[in-house]
């Protein structure tokens, strides 16, 4: 087999491990006809071709156009499919070990692949132990080994008990550190008070690390606490936008004093955008994410007792949703990630739909791309922008230079995506472990039909097929690997 060096833009004849042909390949932010050659799990050629119709490309005598690259395996995408880089989801709670009945590596990574996600970073909670020491990281990696269908890396945690020793966890390979400023919901992952936040930022600045912050102000949450109940509006009242805005201002002040890099997690309150814009205008090293559920759902449409919609911070109103989209378009929000935070159905629906008592978290790993693209398309926003927010930008946040792009030297993480295909979400057919979804019954646009991780097709993954159902290759070998910073 001929091994070729990286090639872009020139028609060549070479033999690759895999060649993928499409009339629409996302190259440098635009779709164009091209062929992608893969060798050893990496993209080694991206060759633009003349316009052609994939529907007419295969004849009884074989492919007729294009013929730039030859491969041991050749995949020609259908006329309604485009080739995009696999998504990079940097905010996923897998929960194994310790709460594996909530979610595990096998189920989560199957769901990820089915939704077009080829790389994910696991949050340091809600597993037991949380990933707050090198020893706990080793436990987490051992639990994941041999199970993953996509590439998986790990965030560490910054909690009161490990401040002063974060460098060791950084050196062990975590991609950064997550901290809460308000209670996390689990006792083993305590929040940082204002003084501890300052200490964490200063410590992390000392070795060039990154602090991820769940920013809600605990004092304001205490002031606005209420008796809960089935009314969603009361739940939103208990976690007002001001709690996010005040906490974010505290992070900004700490970054200004210490020079640390910080990232604001799951922004739900658009009212925080002016302060973030001003801080970034100063040159402060701040990045911001939001999530599909904040961009596609709205408080006005959450029924009483529908605790599958509960997350913290909460889904807010339509005007706030519109402002978040504007923040993305203006560049004030950098990326979109799932914040996949599942639990058992019993925890999610207990106490007859009381929002104060139900577990808070949206299970959106498999549906995130389709939900976001459905809403983006409705707003006239191109798929290339969505992929930038959900693949390229998260890869940049994590420092994963080989992810999030279709270019020579990048990992061959490829998704054949049908942007106009539709499907209806049924929670009990999704591949994550528990049959709970805020998108249950919703018709979405966009299907990841084929997914390749480093040039190897992910087995058994297609949208709306649950482990153990017909067609699910649940015994196939994993295709993913464990990543370190």
CSV table of C-alpha atoms in Angstrom, one decimal, residues 105-464:
chain,number,residue,atom,x,y,z
A,105,UNK,CA,-19.0,4.7,29.3
A,106,UNK,CA,-20.4,2.0,27.0
A,107,UNK,CA,-23.9,3.5,26.8
A,108,UNK,CA,-22.7,7.2,26.7
A,109,UNK,CA,-20.2,6.6,23.9
A,110,UNK,CA,-22.7,4.7,21.8
A,111,UNK,CA,-25.2,7.6,22.2
A,112,UNK,CA,-22.4,10.1,21.4
A,113,UNK,CA,-21.5,8.3,18.1
A,114,UNK,CA,-25.2,8.1,17.1
A,115,UNK,CA,-25.5,11.8,17.5
A,116,UNK,CA,-22.3,12.6,15.5
A,117,UNK,CA,-20.0,13.1,18.5
A,118,UNK,CA,-16.6,11.5,18.0
A,119,UNK,CA,-14.7,13.0,21.0
A,120,UNK,CA,-16.0,13.9,24.5
A,121,UNK,CA,-14.5,15.1,27.7
A,122,UNK,CA,-16.0,13.6,30.9
A,123,UNK,CA,-16.8,15.9,33.9
A,124,UNK,CA,-15.2,15.0,37.3
A,125,UNK,CA,-18.6,14.5,38.9
A,126,UNK,CA,-21.0,12.6,39.4
A,127,UNK,CA,-18.8,9.5,39.5
A,128,UNK,CA,-17.5,8.1,42.8
A,129,UNK,CA,-14.8,8.9,43.5
A,130,UNK,CA,-14.9,12.3,41.7
A,131,UNK,CA,-11.9,13.1,39.6
A,132,UNK,CA,-10.1,15.3,42.1
A,133,UNK,CA,-6.8,13.4,42.6
A,134,UNK,CA,-4.4,11.5,40.3
A,135,UNK,CA,-5.5,8.3,42.0
A,136,UNK,CA,-9.2,9.0,41.2
A,137,UNK,CA,-8.2,9.8,37.6
A,138,UNK,CA,-6.6,6.4,37.4
A,139,UNK,CA,-9.8,4.8,38.7
A,140,UNK,CA,-11.8,6.7,36.1
A,141,UNK,CA,-9.5,5.7,33.3
A,142,UNK,CA,-9.6,2.0,34.4
A,143,UNK,CA,-13.4,2.1,34.4
A,144,UNK,CA,-13.4,3.5,30.8
A,145,UNK,CA,-10.8,1.2,29.3
A,146,UNK,CA,-12.1,-1.2,26.7
A,147,UNK,CA,-15.6,0.3,26.7
A,148,UNK,CA,-15.5,3.5,24.6
A,149,UNK,CA,-16.8,3.8,21.1
A,150,UNK,CA,-15.4,7.4,20.7
A,151,UNK,CA,-12.3,9.2,22.0
A,152,UNK,CA,-12.7,10.2,25.6
A,153,UNK,CA,-10.7,12.6,27.8
A,154,UNK,CA,-11.2,13.8,31.4
A,155,UNK,CA,-11.6,17.0,33.3
A,156,UNK,CA,-10.4,17.3,36.8
A,157,UNK,CA,-12.2,18.9,39.7
A,158,UNK,CA,-11.2,21.9,41.9
A,159,UNK,CA,-12.7,21.5,45.3
A,160,UNK,CA,-11.8,22.9,48.7
A,161,UNK,CA,-9.9,19.7,49.7
A,162,UNK,CA,-7.5,19.6,46.7
A,163,UNK,CA,-6.5,23.2,46.4
A,164,UNK,CA,-2.7,23.5,46.5
A,165,UNK,CA,-2.3,20.1,44.7
A,166,UNK,CA,-3.9,20.8,41.4
A,167,UNK,CA,-0.6,20.7,39.5
A,168,UNK,CA,-0.3,16.9,40.1
A,169,UNK,CA,-3.7,16.3,38.6
A,170,UNK,CA,-2.8,18.5,35.7
A,171,UNK,CA,0.4,16.6,35.1
A,172,UNK,CA,-1.5,13.3,35.2
A,173,UNK,CA,-3.3,14.4,32.1
A,174,UNK,CA,-6.6,16.2,32.8
A,175,UNK,CA,-7.6,18.9,30.4
A,176,UNK,CA,-8.5,21.4,33.1
A,177,UNK,CA,-10.5,21.8,36.3
A,178,UNK,CA,-14.2,22.3,37.0
A,179,UNK,CA,-15.4,24.2,40.0
A,180,UNK,CA,-18.8,25.1,41.4
A,181,UNK,CA,-19.6,28.3,43.2
A,182,UNK,CA,-22.9,27.0,44.5
A,183,UNK,CA,-23.7,23.4,45.7
A,184,UNK,CA,-23.2,20.9,43.0
A,185,UNK,CA,-26.0,18.5,44.0
A,186,UNK,CA,-23.7,15.8,45.2
A,187,UNK,CA,-22.0,15.8,48.6
A,188,UNK,CA,-18.6,14.6,47.4
A,189,UNK,CA,-18.0,17.6,45.1
A,190,UNK,CA,-18.1,20.7,47.3
A,191,UNK,CA,-18.3,24.3,45.9
A,192,UNK,CA,-15.6,26.9,46.2
A,193,UNK,CA,-16.3,30.0,48.3
A,194,UNK,CA,-14.9,33.4,47.0
A,195,UNK,CA,-11.6,33.0,48.7
A,196,UNK,CA,-11.1,29.5,47.4
A,197,UNK,CA,-12.1,30.6,43.9
A,198,UNK,CA,-9.3,33.1,44.1
A,199,UNK,CA,-6.8,30.5,45.3
A,200,UNK,CA,-7.8,28.1,42.6
A,201,UNK,CA,-7.4,30.8,39.9
A,202,UNK,CA,-4.0,31.8,41.2
A,203,UNK,CA,-2.8,28.2,41.4
A,204,UNK,CA,-4.0,27.3,37.9
A,205,UNK,CA,-2.5,30.5,36.5
A,206,UNK,CA,0.9,29.3,37.8
A,207,UNK,CA,1.0,26.3,35.5
A,208,UNK,CA,-1.0,27.6,32.6
A,209,UNK,CA,-4.1,25.5,33.3
A,210,UNK,CA,-7.8,26.2,32.7
A,211,UNK,CA,-10.6,26.6,35.2
A,212,UNK,CA,-14.2,25.8,34.2
A,213,UNK,CA,-16.8,27.4,36.4
A,214,UNK,CA,-20.4,26.5,37.1
A,215,UNK,CA,-21.3,30.1,37.9
A,216,UNK,CA,-24.3,30.7,40.2
A,217,UNK,CA,-24.1,32.8,43.3
A,218,UNK,CA,-25.1,30.8,46.4
A,219,UNK,CA,-26.3,33.8,48.4
A,220,UNK,CA,-28.7,34.9,45.7
A,221,UNK,CA,-29.9,31.3,45.3
A,222,UNK,CA,-30.6,31.2,49.0
A,223,UNK,CA,-32.5,34.5,48.9
A,224,UNK,CA,-34.7,33.3,46.0
A,225,UNK,CA,-35.3,29.7,47.3
A,226,UNK,CA,-39.0,28.7,47.4
A,227,UNK,CA,-41.1,25.8,48.3
A,228,UNK,CA,-40.9,24.3,44.8
A,229,UNK,CA,-43.8,22.4,43.4
A,230,UNK,CA,-45.0,21.4,39.9
A,231,UNK,CA,-45.0,24.9,38.4
A,232,UNK,CA,-41.9,25.5,36.2
A,233,UNK,CA,-42.0,29.3,36.7
A,234,UNK,CA,-41.5,28.9,40.4
A,235,UNK,CA,-38.4,26.8,39.7
A,236,UNK,CA,-37.0,29.5,37.3
A,237,UNK,CA,-37.7,32.1,40.0
A,238,UNK,CA,-35.6,30.1,42.4
A,239,UNK,CA,-32.6,30.4,40.1
A,240,UNK,CA,-32.7,33.9,38.7
A,241,UNK,CA,-30.5,35.3,35.9
A,242,UNK,CA,-29.0,37.6,38.5
A,243,UNK,CA,-27.4,34.6,40.3
A,244,UNK,CA,-25.5,33.8,37.1
A,245,UNK,CA,-24.6,37.4,36.3
A,246,UNK,CA,-23.2,38.1,39.8
A,247,UNK,CA,-21.2,34.8,39.9
A,248,UNK,CA,-19.8,35.5,36.4
A,249,UNK,CA,-18.7,39.0,37.5
A,250,UNK,CA,-16.8,37.4,40.4
A,251,UNK,CA,-15.0,35.1,38.0
A,252,UNK,CA,-14.1,38.0,35.7
A,253,UNK,CA,-12.7,39.9,38.7
A,254,UNK,CA,-10.6,36.9,39.7
A,255,UNK,CA,-9.3,36.4,36.2
A,256,UNK,CA,-8.4,40.1,36.0
A,257,UNK,CA,-6.4,39.8,39.3
A,258,UNK,CA,-4.7,36.5,38.6
A,259,UNK,CA,-4.4,36.2,34.8
A,260,UNK,CA,-5.8,32.7,34.9
A,261,UNK,CA,-7.7,31.2,31.9
A,262,UNK,CA,-11.4,30.6,32.8
A,263,UNK,CA,-14.3,29.2,31.0
A,264,UNK,CA,-18.0,29.8,31.8
A,265,UNK,CA,-20.0,26.7,31.7
A,266,UNK,CA,-23.6,26.3,30.3
A,267,UNK,CA,-24.5,30.0,30.1
A,268,UNK,CA,-28.2,30.2,30.4
A,269,UNK,CA,-28.6,33.9,31.3
A,270,UNK,CA,-28.1,36.3,28.4
A,271,UNK,CA,-28.0,39.2,30.8
A,272,UNK,CA,-24.4,38.2,31.6
A,273,UNK,CA,-23.3,38.8,28.0
A,274,UNK,CA,-22.5,42.5,28.3
A,275,UNK,CA,-20.1,41.9,31.3
A,276,UNK,CA,-18.5,39.0,29.4
A,277,UNK,CA,-18.1,41.1,26.2
A,278,UNK,CA,-16.5,43.9,28.2
A,279,UNK,CA,-14.1,41.5,29.9
A,280,UNK,CA,-13.0,39.9,26.7
A,281,UNK,CA,-12.6,43.4,25.2
A,282,UNK,CA,-10.0,44.0,27.9
A,283,UNK,CA,-8.2,41.0,26.6
A,284,UNK,CA,-9.0,38.7,29.6
A,285,UNK,CA,-8.6,35.0,28.8
A,286,UNK,CA,-12.3,34.1,29.1
A,287,UNK,CA,-14.4,31.7,27.0
A,288,UNK,CA,-18.1,30.9,27.2
A,289,UNK,CA,-20.3,28.0,26.3
A,290,UNK,CA,-24.1,27.4,26.1
A,291,UNK,CA,-26.1,24.3,25.4
A,292,UNK,CA,-28.7,23.0,22.9
A,293,UNK,CA,-31.5,23.0,25.5
A,294,UNK,CA,-31.0,26.7,26.2
A,295,UNK,CA,-31.1,27.4,22.4
A,296,UNK,CA,-34.1,25.3,21.5
A,297,UNK,CA,-36.4,25.1,24.5
A,298,UNK,CA,-38.3,27.9,26.4
A,299,UNK,CA,-39.7,28.3,29.8
A,300,UNK,CA,-43.1,29.3,28.5
A,301,UNK,CA,-43.5,25.8,26.9
A,302,UNK,CA,-42.5,23.7,29.9
A,303,UNK,CA,-45.6,21.9,31.2
A,304,UNK,CA,-46.4,21.6,34.9
A,305,UNK,CA,-44.6,18.7,36.5
A,306,UNK,CA,-42.4,18.0,33.4
A,307,UNK,CA,-39.2,17.6,35.3
A,308,UNK,CA,-37.4,16.1,32.3
A,309,UNK,CA,-36.8,19.8,31.5
A,310,UNK,CA,-35.1,20.6,34.9
A,311,UNK,CA,-31.5,21.7,34.7
A,312,UNK,CA,-29.3,24.1,36.6
A,313,UNK,CA,-29.1,26.9,35.6
A,314,UNK,CA,-32.6,26.7,34.2
A,315,UNK,CA,-34.1,27.0,30.7
A,316,UNK,CA,-35.3,30.6,30.5
A,317,UNK,CA,-37.8,32.4,28.3
A,318,UNK,CA,-38.0,32.9,24.6
A,319,UNK,CA,-36.5,36.4,24.6
A,320,UNK,CA,-33.5,35.1,26.6
A,321,UNK,CA,-33.2,32.2,24.0
A,322,UNK,CA,-33.1,34.7,21.2
A,323,UNK,CA,-30.4,36.7,23.0
A,324,UNK,CA,-28.3,33.6,23.4
A,325,UNK,CA,-28.4,33.0,19.6
A,326,UNK,CA,-27.4,36.6,19.0
A,327,UNK,CA,-24.5,36.1,21.4
A,328,UNK,CA,-23.3,33.2,19.3
A,329,UNK,CA,-23.6,35.2,16.1
A,330,UNK,CA,-21.8,38.2,17.7
A,331,UNK,CA,-19.0,36.0,18.9
A,332,UNK,CA,-19.8,36.6,22.6
A,333,UNK,CA,-20.5,32.8,23.1
A,334,UNK,CA,-17.8,30.5,21.8
A,335,UNK,CA,-19.2,27.1,21.7
A,336,UNK,CA,-22.2,24.7,22.1
A,337,UNK,CA,-21.9,21.5,24.2
A,338,UNK,CA,-24.5,19.1,25.6
A,339,UNK,CA,-24.0,19.2,29.4
A,340,UNK,CA,-25.3,15.7,29.2
A,341,UNK,CA,-26.3,15.1,32.8
A,342,UNK,CA,-28.5,12.0,33.1
A,343,UNK,CA,-29.9,10.2,36.0
A,344,UNK,CA,-32.4,7.4,36.6
A,345,UNK,CA,-36.0,8.0,35.7
A,346,UNK,CA,-36.9,7.5,39.3
A,347,UNK,CA,-34.7,10.4,40.4
A,348,UNK,CA,-35.9,12.6,37.5
A,349,UNK,CA,-39.6,12.0,38.0
A,350,UNK,CA,-39.9,11.4,41.8
A,351,UNK,CA,-42.2,13.3,44.0
A,352,UNK,CA,-44.9,13.7,41.4
A,353,UNK,CA,-43.1,16.3,39.2
A,354,UNK,CA,-41.8,18.6,42.0
A,355,UNK,CA,-39.1,20.7,40.4
A,356,UNK,CA,-37.5,21.4,43.7
A,357,UNK,CA,-36.9,17.7,44.4
A,358,UNK,CA,-36.2,16.1,41.0
A,359,UNK,CA,-32.7,15.6,39.8
A,360,UNK,CA,-31.5,18.5,37.6
A,361,UNK,CA,-29.9,17.6,34.3
A,362,UNK,CA,-30.7,17.2,30.6
A,363,UNK,CA,-29.7,14.0,28.8
A,364,UNK,CA,-28.8,15.5,25.4
A,365,UNK,CA,-25.7,13.8,24.2
A,366,UNK,CA,-27.4,12.0,21.3
A,367,UNK,CA,-29.8,14.7,20.3
A,368,UNK,CA,-27.6,17.8,20.7
A,369,UNK,CA,-26.6,18.3,17.0
A,370,UNK,CA,-30.0,17.6,15.6
A,371,UNK,CA,-31.8,19.9,18.1
A,372,UNK,CA,-29.3,22.7,17.5
A,373,UNK,CA,-29.3,22.3,13.7
A,374,UNK,CA,-33.1,22.2,13.7
A,375,UNK,CA,-33.3,25.6,15.4
A,376,UNK,CA,-30.4,27.1,13.5
A,377,UNK,CA,-31.9,26.2,10.2
A,378,UNK,CA,-35.2,27.8,11.3
A,379,UNK,CA,-33.3,31.0,11.9
A,380,UNK,CA,-31.4,30.8,8.6
A,381,UNK,CA,-28.1,30.0,10.2
A,382,UNK,CA,-25.9,27.7,8.1
A,383,UNK,CA,-24.7,24.2,9.1
A,384,UNK,CA,-21.1,25.3,8.8
A,385,UNK,CA,-21.7,27.8,11.7
A,386,UNK,CA,-23.2,25.1,13.8
A,387,UNK,CA,-20.3,22.7,13.2
A,388,UNK,CA,-17.9,25.5,14.1
A,389,UNK,CA,-19.6,26.0,17.4
A,390,UNK,CA,-20.0,22.3,18.2
A,391,UNK,CA,-16.7,20.8,16.8
A,392,UNK,CA,-14.0,23.3,16.0
A,393,UNK,CA,-14.5,25.6,19.0
A,394,UNK,CA,-14.7,22.9,21.6
A,395,UNK,CA,-11.6,21.3,20.2
A,396,UNK,CA,-9.8,24.6,20.5
A,397,UNK,CA,-11.0,25.0,24.1
A,398,UNK,CA,-9.5,21.6,25.1
A,399,UNK,CA,-6.3,22.1,23.0
A,400,UNK,CA,-7.2,19.1,20.8
A,401,UNK,CA,-5.4,20.3,17.7
A,402,UNK,CA,-6.1,17.0,15.8
A,403,UNK,CA,-9.9,17.3,16.3
A,404,UNK,CA,-12.7,19.5,14.9
A,405,UNK,CA,-11.5,20.0,11.3
A,406,UNK,CA,-11.3,18.2,8.0
A,407,UNK,CA,-7.7,18.9,7.0
A,408,UNK,CA,-4.4,17.0,6.5
A,409,UNK,CA,-2.9,16.0,9.8
A,410,UNK,CA,-6.2,15.9,11.7
A,411,UNK,CA,-7.7,12.8,13.1
A,412,UNK,CA,-10.1,11.1,10.6
A,413,UNK,CA,-13.2,11.7,12.7
A,414,UNK,CA,-15.8,11.9,10.0
A,415,UNK,CA,-19.6,12.1,10.0
A,416,UNK,CA,-21.8,11.5,7.0
A,417,UNK,CA,-24.7,13.9,8.0
A,418,UNK,CA,-28.0,14.2,6.3
A,419,UNK,CA,-29.1,17.7,7.2
A,420,UNK,CA,-32.6,17.5,5.7
A,421,UNK,CA,-33.6,14.1,7.0
A,422,UNK,CA,-36.0,14.2,9.9
A,423,UNK,CA,-36.8,11.9,12.8
A,424,UNK,CA,-39.0,11.9,15.9
A,425,UNK,CA,-37.3,11.4,19.2
A,426,UNK,CA,-38.6,8.6,21.4
A,427,UNK,CA,-36.8,8.5,24.7
A,428,UNK,CA,-37.0,4.8,25.0
A,429,UNK,CA,-35.1,4.3,21.7
A,430,UNK,CA,-32.2,6.6,22.5
A,431,UNK,CA,-28.9,4.9,23.3
A,432,UNK,CA,-28.0,6.5,26.6
A,433,UNK,CA,-28.8,4.4,29.7
A,434,UNK,CA,-32.0,5.9,31.0
A,435,UNK,CA,-35.1,6.6,28.9
A,436,UNK,CA,-35.5,10.3,29.8
A,437,UNK,CA,-35.3,13.1,27.3
A,438,UNK,CA,-36.5,16.7,27.2
A,439,UNK,CA,-36.9,16.2,23.4
A,440,UNK,CA,-39.2,13.1,23.7
A,441,UNK,CA,-41.9,13.3,21.0
A,442,UNK,CA,-40.2,16.2,19.2
A,443,UNK,CA,-39.4,15.9,15.4
A,444,UNK,CA,-35.9,17.1,14.7
A,445,UNK,CA,-33.9,17.7,11.5
A,446,UNK,CA,-30.5,16.1,10.7
A,447,UNK,CA,-29.2,12.5,11.1
A,448,UNK,CA,-25.7,11.3,11.5
A,449,UNK,CA,-25.9,8.2,9.2
A,450,UNK,CA,-22.3,7.0,9.4
A,451,UNK,CA,-19.6,7.9,11.9
A,452,UNK,CA,-15.8,7.2,11.7
A,453,UNK,CA,-13.4,7.6,14.6
A,454,UNK,CA,-9.8,7.9,13.4
A,455,UNK,CA,-10.9,6.3,10.1
A,456,UNK,CA,-12.7,3.3,11.7
A,457,UNK,CA,-16.5,3.2,11.4
A,458,UNK,CA,-18.2,3.1,14.7
A,459,UNK,CA,-20.1,-0.1,15.0
A,460,UNK,CA,-23.7,-0.4,16.0
A,461,UNK,CA,-24.5,3.3,16.1
A,462,UNK,CA,-27.5,4.8,14.4
A,463,UNK,CA,-30.0,7.3,15.7
A,464,UNK,CA,-33.0,5.8,17.6
